[in-house]
mmCIF file of C-alpha atoms in Angstrom:
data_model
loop_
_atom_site.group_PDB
_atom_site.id
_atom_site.type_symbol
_atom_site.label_atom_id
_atom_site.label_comp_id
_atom_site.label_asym_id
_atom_site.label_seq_id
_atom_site.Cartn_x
_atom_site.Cartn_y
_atom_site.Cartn_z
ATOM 1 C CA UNK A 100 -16.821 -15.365 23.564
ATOM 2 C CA UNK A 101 -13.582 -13.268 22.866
ATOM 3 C CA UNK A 102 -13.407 -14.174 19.885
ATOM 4 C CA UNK A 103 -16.861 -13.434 18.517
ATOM 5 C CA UNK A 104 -15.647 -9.984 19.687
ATOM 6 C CA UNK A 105 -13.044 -9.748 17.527
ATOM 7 C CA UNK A 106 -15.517 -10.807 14.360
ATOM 8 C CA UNK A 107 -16.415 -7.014 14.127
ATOM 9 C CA UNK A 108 -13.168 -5.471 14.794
ATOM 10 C CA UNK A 109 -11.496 -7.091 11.881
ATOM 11 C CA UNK A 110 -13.999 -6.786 9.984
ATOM 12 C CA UNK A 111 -14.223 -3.046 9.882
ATOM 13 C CA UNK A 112 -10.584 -3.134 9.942
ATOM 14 C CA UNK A 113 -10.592 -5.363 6.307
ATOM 15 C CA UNK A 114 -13.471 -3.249 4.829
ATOM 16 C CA UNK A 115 -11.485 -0.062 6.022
ATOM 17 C CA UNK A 116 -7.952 -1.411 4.650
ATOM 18 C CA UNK A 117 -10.065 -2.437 1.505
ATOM 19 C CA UNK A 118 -11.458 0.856 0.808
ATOM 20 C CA UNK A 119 -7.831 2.723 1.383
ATOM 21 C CA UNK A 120 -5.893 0.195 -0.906
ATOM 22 C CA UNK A 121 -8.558 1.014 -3.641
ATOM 23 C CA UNK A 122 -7.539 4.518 -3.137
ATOM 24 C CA UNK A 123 -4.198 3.981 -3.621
ATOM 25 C CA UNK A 124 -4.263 2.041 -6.349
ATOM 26 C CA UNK A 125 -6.242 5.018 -8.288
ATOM 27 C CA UNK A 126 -3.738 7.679 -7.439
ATOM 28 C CA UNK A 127 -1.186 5.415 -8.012
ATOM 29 C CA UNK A 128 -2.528 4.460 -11.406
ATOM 30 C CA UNK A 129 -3.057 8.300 -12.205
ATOM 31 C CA UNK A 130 1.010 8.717 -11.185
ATOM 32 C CA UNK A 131 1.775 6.134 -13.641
ATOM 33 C CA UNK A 132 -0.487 6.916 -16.709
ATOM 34 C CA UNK A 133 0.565 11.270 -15.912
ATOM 35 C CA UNK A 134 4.507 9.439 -16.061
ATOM 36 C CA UNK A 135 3.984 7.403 -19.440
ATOM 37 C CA UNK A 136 2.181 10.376 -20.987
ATOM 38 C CA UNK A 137 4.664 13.198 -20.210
ATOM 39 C CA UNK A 138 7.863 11.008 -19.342
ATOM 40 C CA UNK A 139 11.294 11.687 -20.611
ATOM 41 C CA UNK A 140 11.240 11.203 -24.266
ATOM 42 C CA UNK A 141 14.608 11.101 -26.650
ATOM 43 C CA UNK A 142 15.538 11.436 -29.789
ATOM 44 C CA UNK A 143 17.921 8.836 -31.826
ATOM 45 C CA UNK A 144 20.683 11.460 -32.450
ATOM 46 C CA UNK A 145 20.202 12.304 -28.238
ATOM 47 C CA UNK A 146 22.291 11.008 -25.752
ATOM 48 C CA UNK A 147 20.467 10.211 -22.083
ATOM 49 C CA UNK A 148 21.922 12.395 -19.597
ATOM 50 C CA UNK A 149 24.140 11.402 -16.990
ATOM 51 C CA UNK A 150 22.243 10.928 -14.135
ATOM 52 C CA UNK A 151 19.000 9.812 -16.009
ATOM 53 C CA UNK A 152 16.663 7.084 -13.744
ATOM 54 C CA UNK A 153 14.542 4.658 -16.006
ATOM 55 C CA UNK A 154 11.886 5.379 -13.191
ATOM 56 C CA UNK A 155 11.494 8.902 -14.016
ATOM 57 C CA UNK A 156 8.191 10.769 -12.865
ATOM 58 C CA UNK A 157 7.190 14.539 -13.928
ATOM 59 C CA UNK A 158 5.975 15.544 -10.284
ATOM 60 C CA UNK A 159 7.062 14.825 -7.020
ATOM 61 C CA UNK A 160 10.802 14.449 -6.226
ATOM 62 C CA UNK A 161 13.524 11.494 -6.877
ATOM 63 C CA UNK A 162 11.964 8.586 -5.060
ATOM 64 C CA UNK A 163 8.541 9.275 -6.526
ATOM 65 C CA UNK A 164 9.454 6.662 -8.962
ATOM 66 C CA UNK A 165 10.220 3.891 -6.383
ATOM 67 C CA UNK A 166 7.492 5.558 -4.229
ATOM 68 C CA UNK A 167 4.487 5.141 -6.678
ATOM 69 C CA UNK A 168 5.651 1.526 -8.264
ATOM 70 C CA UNK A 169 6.376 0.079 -4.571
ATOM 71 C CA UNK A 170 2.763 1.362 -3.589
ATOM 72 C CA UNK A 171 1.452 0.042 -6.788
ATOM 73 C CA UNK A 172 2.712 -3.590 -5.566
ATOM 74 C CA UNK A 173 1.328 -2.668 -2.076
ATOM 75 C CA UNK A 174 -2.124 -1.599 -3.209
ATOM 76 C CA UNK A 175 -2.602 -4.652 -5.367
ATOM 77 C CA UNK A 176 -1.759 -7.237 -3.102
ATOM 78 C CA UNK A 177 -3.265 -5.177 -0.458
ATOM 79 C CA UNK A 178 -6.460 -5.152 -2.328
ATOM 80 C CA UNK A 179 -6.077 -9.356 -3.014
ATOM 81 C CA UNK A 180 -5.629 -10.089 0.973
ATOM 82 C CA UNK A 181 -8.499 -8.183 1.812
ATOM 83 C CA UNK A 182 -10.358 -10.314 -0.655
ATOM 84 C CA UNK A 183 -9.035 -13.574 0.782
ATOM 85 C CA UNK A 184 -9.816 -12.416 4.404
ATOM 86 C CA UNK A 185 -13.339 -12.117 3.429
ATOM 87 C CA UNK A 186 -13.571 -15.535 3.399
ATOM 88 C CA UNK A 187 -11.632 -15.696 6.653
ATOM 89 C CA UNK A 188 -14.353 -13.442 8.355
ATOM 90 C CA UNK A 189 -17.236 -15.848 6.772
ATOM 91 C CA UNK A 190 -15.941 -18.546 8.046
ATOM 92 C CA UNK A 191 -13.832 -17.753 11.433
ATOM 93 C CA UNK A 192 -12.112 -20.654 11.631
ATOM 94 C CA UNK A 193 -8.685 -21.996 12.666
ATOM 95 C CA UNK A 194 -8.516 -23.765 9.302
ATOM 96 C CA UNK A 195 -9.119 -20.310 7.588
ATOM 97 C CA UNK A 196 -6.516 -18.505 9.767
ATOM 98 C CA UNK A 197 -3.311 -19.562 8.074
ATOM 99 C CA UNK A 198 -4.153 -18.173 4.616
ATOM 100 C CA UNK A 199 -5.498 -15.164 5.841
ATOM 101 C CA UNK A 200 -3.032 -14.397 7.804
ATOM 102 C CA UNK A 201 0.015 -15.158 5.642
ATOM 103 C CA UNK A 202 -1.321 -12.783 2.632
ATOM 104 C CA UNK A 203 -2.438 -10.118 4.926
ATOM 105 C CA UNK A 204 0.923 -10.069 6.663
ATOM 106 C CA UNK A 205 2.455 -10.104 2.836
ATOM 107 C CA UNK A 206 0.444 -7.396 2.014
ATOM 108 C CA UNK A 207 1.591 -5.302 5.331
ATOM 109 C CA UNK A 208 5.582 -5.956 4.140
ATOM 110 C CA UNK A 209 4.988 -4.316 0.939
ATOM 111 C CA UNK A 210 2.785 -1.695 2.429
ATOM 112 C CA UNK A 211 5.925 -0.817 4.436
ATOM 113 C CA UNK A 212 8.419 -0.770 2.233
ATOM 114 C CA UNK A 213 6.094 1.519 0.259
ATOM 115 C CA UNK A 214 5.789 3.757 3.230
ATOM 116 C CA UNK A 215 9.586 3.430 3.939
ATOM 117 C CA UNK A 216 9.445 5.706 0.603
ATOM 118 C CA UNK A 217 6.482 7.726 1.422
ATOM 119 C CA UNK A 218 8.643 9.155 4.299
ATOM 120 C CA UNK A 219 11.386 9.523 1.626
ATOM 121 C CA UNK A 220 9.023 11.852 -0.208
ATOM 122 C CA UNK A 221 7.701 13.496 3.072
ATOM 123 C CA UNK A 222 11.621 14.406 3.682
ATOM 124 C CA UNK A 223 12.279 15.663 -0.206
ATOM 125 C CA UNK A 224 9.164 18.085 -0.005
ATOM 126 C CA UNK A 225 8.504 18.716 -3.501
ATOM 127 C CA UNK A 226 5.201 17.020 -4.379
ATOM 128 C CA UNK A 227 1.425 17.640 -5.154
ATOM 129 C CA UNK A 228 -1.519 16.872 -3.436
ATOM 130 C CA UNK A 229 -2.108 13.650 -4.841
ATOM 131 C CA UNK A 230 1.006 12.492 -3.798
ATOM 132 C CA UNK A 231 0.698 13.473 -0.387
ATOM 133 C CA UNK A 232 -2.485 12.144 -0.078
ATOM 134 C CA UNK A 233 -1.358 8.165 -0.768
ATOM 135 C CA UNK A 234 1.640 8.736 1.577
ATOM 136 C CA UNK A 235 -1.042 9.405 4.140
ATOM 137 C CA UNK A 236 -2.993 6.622 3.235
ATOM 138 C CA UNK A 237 0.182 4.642 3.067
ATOM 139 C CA UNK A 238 1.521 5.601 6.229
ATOM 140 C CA UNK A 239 -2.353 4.418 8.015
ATOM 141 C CA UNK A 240 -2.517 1.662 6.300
ATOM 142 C CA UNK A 241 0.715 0.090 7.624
ATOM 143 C CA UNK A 242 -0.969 0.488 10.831
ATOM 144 C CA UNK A 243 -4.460 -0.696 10.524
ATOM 145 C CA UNK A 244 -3.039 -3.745 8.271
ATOM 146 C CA UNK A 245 -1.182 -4.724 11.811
ATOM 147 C CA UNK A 246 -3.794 -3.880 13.567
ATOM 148 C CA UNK A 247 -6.503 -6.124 11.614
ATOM 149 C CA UNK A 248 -3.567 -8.928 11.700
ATOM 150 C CA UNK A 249 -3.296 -8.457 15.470
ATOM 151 C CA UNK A 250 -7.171 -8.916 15.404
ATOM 152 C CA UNK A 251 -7.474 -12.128 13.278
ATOM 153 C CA UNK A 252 -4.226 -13.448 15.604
ATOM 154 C CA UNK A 253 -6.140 -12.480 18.930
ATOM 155 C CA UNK A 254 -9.491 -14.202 18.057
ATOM 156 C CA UNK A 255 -7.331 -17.316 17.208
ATOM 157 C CA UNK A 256 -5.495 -17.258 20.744
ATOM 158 C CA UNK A 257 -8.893 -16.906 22.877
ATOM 159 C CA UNK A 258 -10.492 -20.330 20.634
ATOM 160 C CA UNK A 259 -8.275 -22.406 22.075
#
C-alpha cells in the first residue's frame, strides 16, 4: 500500500526535475553559444595574457566557465535519468529499481558539483539574470533529485 503512495510522489518529482533540467540545459546552451560568439579572440602576432583561462565567458564572473560547462554535464544527464526513470515509474518494480536509481543518483553528483559552483557565482556577484536564474534551478534541483531518489528508495523498502 505504501508504496503505491509513493507512485505519485516520484512521479511529479521526475516530471518536475525533467522540466527544470530542460531549463537548464537552454540557458546553459545560450551561455555557451553568447561565449563562442563573443569569446576571447587573438591575433597570430598576439601573445595570450598571463592569466588567460581557456574557459573564458563574456558575462558572469571567473567560475562562470566551470559553472555553465559543469551544469551543461548536469542538465544532460539529468535530462537522460529522468528518461530512464520513466520506465521505472511504468513499471514499479524491484527489477527496475537498480537502474533507476543508479543514473538518477549519477545525475544528482553532477547536479552538485554544478551547484558547488553556482554558490561560487552567488559569492562573486557579478552576473545577469540568466545566470542567476540556472543557479536557482541548480541549487532546487539538487534537492528534489534527492528527494525523488529518497522516493523511488522508500517505495522499494515498504515492498518487501
Amino acid at each position: 500500500m505504501a508504496n503505491e503512495q509513493m507512485k505519485p510522489i516520484a512521479t511529479l518529482l521526475l516530471g518536475l526535475n525533467f522540466c527544470m533540467y530542460v531549463i537548464v540545459l537552454g540557458i546553459g546552451g545560450w551561455a555557451m553559444n553568447r561565449a563562442i560568439d563573443q569569446g576571447f579572440i587573438i591575433g597570430p602576432e598576439l601573445q595570450l595574457p598571463a592569466h588567460f583561462s581557456p574557459i573564458f565567458f563574456p558575462m558572469g564572473n571567473a567560475s562562470t566557465g566551470f559553472f555553465v560547462t559543469f551544469a551543461l554535464i548536469a542538465g544532460v544527464v539529468g535530462a537522460a535519468s529522468a528518461i530512464s526513470g520513466i520506465n521505472h515509474i511504468c513499471s514499479w518494480t524491484a527489477e527496475s529499481l537498480p537502474s533507476a536509481a543508479s543514473v538518477a543518483t549519477t545525475a544528482w553528483t553532477l547536479t552538485l558539483l554544478a551547484m558547488g559552483f553556482a554558490w561560487k557565482e552567488v559569492e562573486l556577484r557579478i552576473r545577469n539574470a540568466r545566470l542567476k536564474t540556472m543557479e536557482a534551478f541548480l541549487i532546487i534541483l539538487s534537492a528534489t533529485q534527492l528527494f525523488y531518489i529518497a522516493a523511488i528508495h522508500g517505495a522499494a523498502a515498504y515492498r518487501r
